[in-house]
PDB file of C-alpha atoms in Angstrom:
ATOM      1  CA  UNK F  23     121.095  91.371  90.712  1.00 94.00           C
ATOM      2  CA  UNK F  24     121.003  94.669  89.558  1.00 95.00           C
ATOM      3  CA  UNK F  25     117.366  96.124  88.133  1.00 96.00           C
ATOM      4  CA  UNK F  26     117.828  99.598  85.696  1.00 95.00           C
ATOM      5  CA  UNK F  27     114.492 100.873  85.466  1.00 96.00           C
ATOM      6  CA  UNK F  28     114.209 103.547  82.765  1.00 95.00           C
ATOM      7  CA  UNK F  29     111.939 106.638  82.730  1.00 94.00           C
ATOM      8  CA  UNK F  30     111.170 109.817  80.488  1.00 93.00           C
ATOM      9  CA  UNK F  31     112.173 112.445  82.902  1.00 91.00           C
ATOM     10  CA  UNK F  32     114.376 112.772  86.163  1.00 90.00           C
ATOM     11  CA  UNK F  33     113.348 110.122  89.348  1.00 91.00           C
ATOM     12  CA  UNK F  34     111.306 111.655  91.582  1.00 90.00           C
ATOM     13  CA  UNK F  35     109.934 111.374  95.098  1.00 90.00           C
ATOM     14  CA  UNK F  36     106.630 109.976  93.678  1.00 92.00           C
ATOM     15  CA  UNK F  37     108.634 107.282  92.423  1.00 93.00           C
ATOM     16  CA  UNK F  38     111.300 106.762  95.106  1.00 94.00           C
ATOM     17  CA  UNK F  39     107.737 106.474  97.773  1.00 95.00           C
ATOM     18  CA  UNK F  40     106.271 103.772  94.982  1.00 96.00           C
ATOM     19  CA  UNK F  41     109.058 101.983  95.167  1.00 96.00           C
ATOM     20  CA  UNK F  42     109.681 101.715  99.308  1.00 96.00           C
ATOM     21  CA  UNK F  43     105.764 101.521 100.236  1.00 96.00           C
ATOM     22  CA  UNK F  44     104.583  98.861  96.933  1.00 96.00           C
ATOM     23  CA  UNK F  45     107.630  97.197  94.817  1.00 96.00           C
ATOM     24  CA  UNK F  46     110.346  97.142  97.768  1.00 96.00           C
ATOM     25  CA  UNK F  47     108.052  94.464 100.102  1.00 96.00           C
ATOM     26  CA  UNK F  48     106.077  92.524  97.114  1.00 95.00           C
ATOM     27  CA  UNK F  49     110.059  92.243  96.035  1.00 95.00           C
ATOM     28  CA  UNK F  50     111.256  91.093  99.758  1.00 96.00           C
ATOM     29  CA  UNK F  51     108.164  88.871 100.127  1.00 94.00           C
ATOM     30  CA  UNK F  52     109.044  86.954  97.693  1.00 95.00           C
ATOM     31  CA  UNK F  53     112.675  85.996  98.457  1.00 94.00           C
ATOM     32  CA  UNK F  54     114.733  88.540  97.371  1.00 95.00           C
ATOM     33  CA  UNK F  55     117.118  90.713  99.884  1.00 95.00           C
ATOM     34  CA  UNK F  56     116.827  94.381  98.485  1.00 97.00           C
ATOM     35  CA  UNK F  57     120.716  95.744  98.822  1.00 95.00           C
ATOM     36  CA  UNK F  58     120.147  99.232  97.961  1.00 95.00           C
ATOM     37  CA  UNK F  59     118.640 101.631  95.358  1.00 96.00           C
ATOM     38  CA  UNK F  60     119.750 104.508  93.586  1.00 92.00           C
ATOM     39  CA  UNK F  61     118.651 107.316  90.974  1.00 88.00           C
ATOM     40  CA  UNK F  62     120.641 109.900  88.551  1.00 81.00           C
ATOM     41  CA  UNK F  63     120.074 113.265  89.405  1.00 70.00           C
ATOM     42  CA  UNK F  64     119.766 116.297  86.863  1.00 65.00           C
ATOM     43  CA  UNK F  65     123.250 117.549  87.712  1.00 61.00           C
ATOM     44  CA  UNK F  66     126.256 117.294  85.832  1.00 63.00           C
ATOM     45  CA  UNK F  67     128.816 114.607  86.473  1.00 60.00           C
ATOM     46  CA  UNK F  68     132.660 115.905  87.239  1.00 61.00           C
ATOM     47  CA  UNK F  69     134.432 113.142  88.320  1.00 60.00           C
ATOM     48  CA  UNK F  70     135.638 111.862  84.986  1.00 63.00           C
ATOM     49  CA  UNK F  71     137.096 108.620  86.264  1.00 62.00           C
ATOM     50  CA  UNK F  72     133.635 106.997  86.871  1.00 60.00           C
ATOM     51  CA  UNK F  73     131.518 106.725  83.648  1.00 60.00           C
ATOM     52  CA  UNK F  74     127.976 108.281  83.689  1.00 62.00           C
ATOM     53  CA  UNK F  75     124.907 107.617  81.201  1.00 62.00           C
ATOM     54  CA  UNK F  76     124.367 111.276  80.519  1.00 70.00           C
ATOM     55  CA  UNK F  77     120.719 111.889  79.056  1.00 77.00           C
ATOM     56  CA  UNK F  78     119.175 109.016  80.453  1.00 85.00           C
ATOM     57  CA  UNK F  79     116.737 109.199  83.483  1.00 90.00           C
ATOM     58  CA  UNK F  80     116.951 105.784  85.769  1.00 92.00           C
ATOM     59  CA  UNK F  81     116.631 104.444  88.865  1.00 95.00           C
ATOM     60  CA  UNK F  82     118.604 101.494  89.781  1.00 95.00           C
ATOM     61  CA  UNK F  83     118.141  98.841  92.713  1.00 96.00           C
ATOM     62  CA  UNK F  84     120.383  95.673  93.825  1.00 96.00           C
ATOM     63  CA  UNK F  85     119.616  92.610  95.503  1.00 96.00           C
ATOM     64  CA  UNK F  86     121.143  89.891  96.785  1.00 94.00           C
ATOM     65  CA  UNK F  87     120.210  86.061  96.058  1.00 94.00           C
ATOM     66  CA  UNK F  88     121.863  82.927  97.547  1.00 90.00           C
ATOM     67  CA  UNK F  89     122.395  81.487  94.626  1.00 90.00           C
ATOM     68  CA  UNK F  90     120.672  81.255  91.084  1.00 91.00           C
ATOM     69  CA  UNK F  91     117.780  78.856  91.742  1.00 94.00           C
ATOM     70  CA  UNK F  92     117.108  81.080  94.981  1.00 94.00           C
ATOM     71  CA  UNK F  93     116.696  84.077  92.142  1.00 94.00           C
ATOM     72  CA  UNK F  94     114.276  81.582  90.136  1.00 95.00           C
ATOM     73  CA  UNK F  95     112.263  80.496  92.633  1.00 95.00           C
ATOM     74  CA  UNK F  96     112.038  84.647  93.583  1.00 96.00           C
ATOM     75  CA  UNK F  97     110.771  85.636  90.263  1.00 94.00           C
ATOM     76  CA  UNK F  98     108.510  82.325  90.320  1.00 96.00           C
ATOM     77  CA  UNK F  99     107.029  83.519  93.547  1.00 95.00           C
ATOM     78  CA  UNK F 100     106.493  87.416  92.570  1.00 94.00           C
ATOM     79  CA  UNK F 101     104.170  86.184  89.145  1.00 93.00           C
ATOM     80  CA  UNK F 102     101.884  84.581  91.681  1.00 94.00           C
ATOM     81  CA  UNK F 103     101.178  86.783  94.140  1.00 94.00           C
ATOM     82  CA  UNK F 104      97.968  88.814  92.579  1.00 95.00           C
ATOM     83  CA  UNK F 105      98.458  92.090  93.966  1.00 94.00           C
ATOM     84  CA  UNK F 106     101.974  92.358  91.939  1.00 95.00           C
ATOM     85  CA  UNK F 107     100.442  90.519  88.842  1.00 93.00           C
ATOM     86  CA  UNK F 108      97.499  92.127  89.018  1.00 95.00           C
ATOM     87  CA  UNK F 109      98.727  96.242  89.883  1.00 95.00           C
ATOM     88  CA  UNK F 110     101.970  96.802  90.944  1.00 96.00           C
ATOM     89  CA  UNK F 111     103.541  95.320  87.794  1.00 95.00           C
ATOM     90  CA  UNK F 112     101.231  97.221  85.325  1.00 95.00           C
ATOM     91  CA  UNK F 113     101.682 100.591  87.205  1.00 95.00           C
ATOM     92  CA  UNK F 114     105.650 100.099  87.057  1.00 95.00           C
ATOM     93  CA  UNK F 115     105.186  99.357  83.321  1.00 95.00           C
ATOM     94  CA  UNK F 116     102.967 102.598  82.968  1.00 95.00           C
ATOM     95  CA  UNK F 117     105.828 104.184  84.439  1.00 95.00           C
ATOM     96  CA  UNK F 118     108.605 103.085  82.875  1.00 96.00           C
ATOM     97  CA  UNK F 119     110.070 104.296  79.141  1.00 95.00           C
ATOM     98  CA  UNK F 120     110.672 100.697  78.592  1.00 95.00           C
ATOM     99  CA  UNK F 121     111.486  97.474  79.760  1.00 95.00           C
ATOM    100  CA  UNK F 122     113.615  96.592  82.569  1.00 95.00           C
ATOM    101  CA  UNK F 123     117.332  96.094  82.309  1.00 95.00           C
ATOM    102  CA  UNK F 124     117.930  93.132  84.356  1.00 95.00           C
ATOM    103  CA  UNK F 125     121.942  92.136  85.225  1.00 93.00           C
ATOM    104  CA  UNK F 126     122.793  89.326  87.451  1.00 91.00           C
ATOM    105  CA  UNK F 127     125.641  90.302  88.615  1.00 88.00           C
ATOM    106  CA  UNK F 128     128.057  87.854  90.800  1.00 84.00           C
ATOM    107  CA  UNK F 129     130.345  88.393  93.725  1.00 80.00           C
ATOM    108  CA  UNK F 130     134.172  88.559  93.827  1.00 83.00           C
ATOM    109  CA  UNK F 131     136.548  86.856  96.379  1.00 83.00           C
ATOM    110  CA  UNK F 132     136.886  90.638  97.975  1.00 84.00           C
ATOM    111  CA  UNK F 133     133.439  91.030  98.025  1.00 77.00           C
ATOM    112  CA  UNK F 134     131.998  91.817 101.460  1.00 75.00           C
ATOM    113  CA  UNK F 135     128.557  90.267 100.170  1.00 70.00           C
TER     114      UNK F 135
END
Protein backbone atom coordinates (compact mmCIF):
# COMPACT_ATOMS: atom_id res chain seq x y z
CA UNK A 1 0.00 0.00 0.00
CA UNK A 2 1.20 3.17 -0.86
CA UNK A 3 -0.24 6.44 1.29
CA UNK A 4 0.39 10.14 -0.74
CA UNK A 5 -0.23 12.57 1.81
CA UNK A 6 -0.56 16.08 0.34
CA UNK A 7 0.48 19.41 1.93
CA UNK A 8 0.60 23.28 1.07
CA UNK A 9 4.27 23.77 1.28
CA UNK A 10 7.55 21.57 1.15
CA UNK A 11 7.74 18.38 3.98
CA UNK A 12 9.47 19.31 6.74
CA UNK A 13 11.22 17.94 9.81
CA UNK A 14 8.14 18.85 11.95
CA UNK A 15 6.35 16.55 9.85
CA UNK A 16 8.88 13.79 9.11
CA UNK A 17 9.22 13.70 13.55
CA UNK A 18 5.07 13.52 13.54
CA UNK A 19 5.14 10.93 11.47
CA UNK A 20 8.07 8.47 13.20
CA UNK A 21 7.13 9.43 17.00
CA UNK A 22 2.76 9.41 16.47
CA UNK A 23 1.41 7.92 12.94
CA UNK A 24 4.43 5.38 12.25
CA UNK A 25 3.54 3.07 15.68
CA UNK A 26 -0.47 3.78 15.92
CA UNK A 27 0.10 2.50 12.03
CA UNK A 28 2.41 -0.67 13.13
CA UNK A 29 0.14 -1.35 16.13
CA UNK A 30 -2.40 -2.02 14.27
CA UNK A 31 -1.10 -4.58 11.73
CA UNK A 32 0.48 -2.89 9.18
CA UNK A 33 4.46 -3.35 8.32
CA UNK A 34 5.64 0.30 7.47
CA UNK A 35 8.17 -0.34 4.26
CA UNK A 36 9.52 3.02 3.94
CA UNK A 37 8.63 6.75 3.58
CA UNK A 38 9.60 9.41 1.42
CA UNK A 39 9.11 13.30 0.67
CA UNK A 40 9.77 15.69 -2.54
CA UNK A 41 12.23 18.13 -1.93
CA UNK A 42 12.23 21.85 -3.32
CA UNK A 43 14.89 21.03 -5.91
CA UNK A 44 14.56 20.54 -9.41
CA UNK A 45 14.30 17.12 -10.96
CA UNK A 46 17.07 16.23 -13.89
CA UNK A 47 16.77 12.85 -14.53
CA UNK A 48 14.12 12.98 -17.21
CA UNK A 49 13.55 9.25 -17.44
CA UNK A 50 11.68 9.07 -14.06
CA UNK A 51 8.49 11.25 -13.99
CA UNK A 52 8.15 13.85 -11.15
CA UNK A 53 4.87 15.75 -9.85
CA UNK A 54 6.46 19.15 -10.11
CA UNK A 55 4.46 21.79 -7.90
CA UNK A 56 3.08 19.49 -5.58
CA UNK A 57 4.38 19.14 -1.93
CA UNK A 58 3.93 15.28 -0.55
CA UNK A 59 5.13 12.87 1.51
CA UNK A 60 4.68 9.34 0.63
CA UNK A 61 4.89 6.04 2.84
CA UNK A 62 4.54 2.14 1.86
CA UNK A 63 3.53 -0.75 3.70
CA UNK A 64 3.31 -4.10 3.36
CA UNK A 65 0.09 -6.37 4.12
CA UNK A 66 -0.20 -10.19 3.83
CA UNK A 67 -2.91 -10.12 1.95
CA UNK A 68 -6.15 -7.91 1.52
CA UNK A 69 -8.25 -8.95 4.52
CA UNK A 70 -4.89 -8.51 6.61
CA UNK A 71 -5.16 -4.64 5.15
CA UNK A 72 -8.99 -4.66 6.34
CA UNK A 73 -8.69 -5.91 9.47
CA UNK A 74 -5.55 -3.03 9.77
CA UNK A 75 -7.71 -0.16 8.96
CA UNK A 76 -10.56 -1.87 11.20
CA UNK A 77 -8.14 -1.91 14.06
CA UNK A 78 -6.61 1.82 13.61
CA UNK A 79 -10.61 3.43 13.84
CA UNK A 80 -10.70 1.87 17.27
CA UNK A 81 -7.90 2.68 18.97
CA UNK A 82 -8.93 6.30 20.63
CA UNK A 83 -5.76 7.99 20.65
CA UNK A 84 -5.69 7.78 16.59
CA UNK A 85 -9.54 8.45 16.39
CA UNK A 86 -9.52 10.79 18.79
CA UNK A 87 -5.92 13.10 17.84
CA UNK A 88 -3.63 11.73 15.64
CA UNK A 89 -6.14 11.47 12.77
CA UNK A 90 -7.54 15.06 13.20
CA UNK A 91 -3.99 16.61 13.51
CA UNK A 92 -2.91 14.72 10.15
CA UNK A 93 -6.13 16.12 8.60
CA UNK A 94 -5.20 19.70 9.97
CA UNK A 95 -2.14 19.10 8.21
CA UNK A 96 -2.86 17.89 5.14
CA UNK A 97 -4.15 20.05 1.79
CA UNK A 98 -6.53 17.27 1.34
CA UNK A 99 -7.40 13.86 1.59
CA UNK A 100 -5.21 10.98 1.40
CA UNK A 101 -4.31 9.23 -1.81
CA UNK A 102 -4.50 5.70 -0.93
CA UNK A 103 -3.01 2.91 -3.73
CA UNK A 104 -2.89 -0.70 -2.98
CA UNK A 105 -0.41 -1.63 -4.83
CA UNK A 106 0.49 -5.56 -5.45
CA UNK A 107 3.70 -7.45 -5.85
CA UNK A 108 5.31 -8.90 -9.02
CA UNK A 109 6.91 -12.40 -9.48
CA UNK A 110 10.47 -10.35 -9.26
CA UNK A 111 9.46 -8.70 -6.38
CA UNK A 112 11.79 -9.17 -3.41
CA UNK A 113 8.65 -8.39 -1.07
Amino acid sequence: MATIYYFDALVDAGLVEFFEKTVKPAVIGSGATVLAYLANRAQREHFSRVPVREGENVFVWFARFNDPAAYERHIAALTQIPRWRDEISKELARRLKRQPEILKLSTTTRSLL
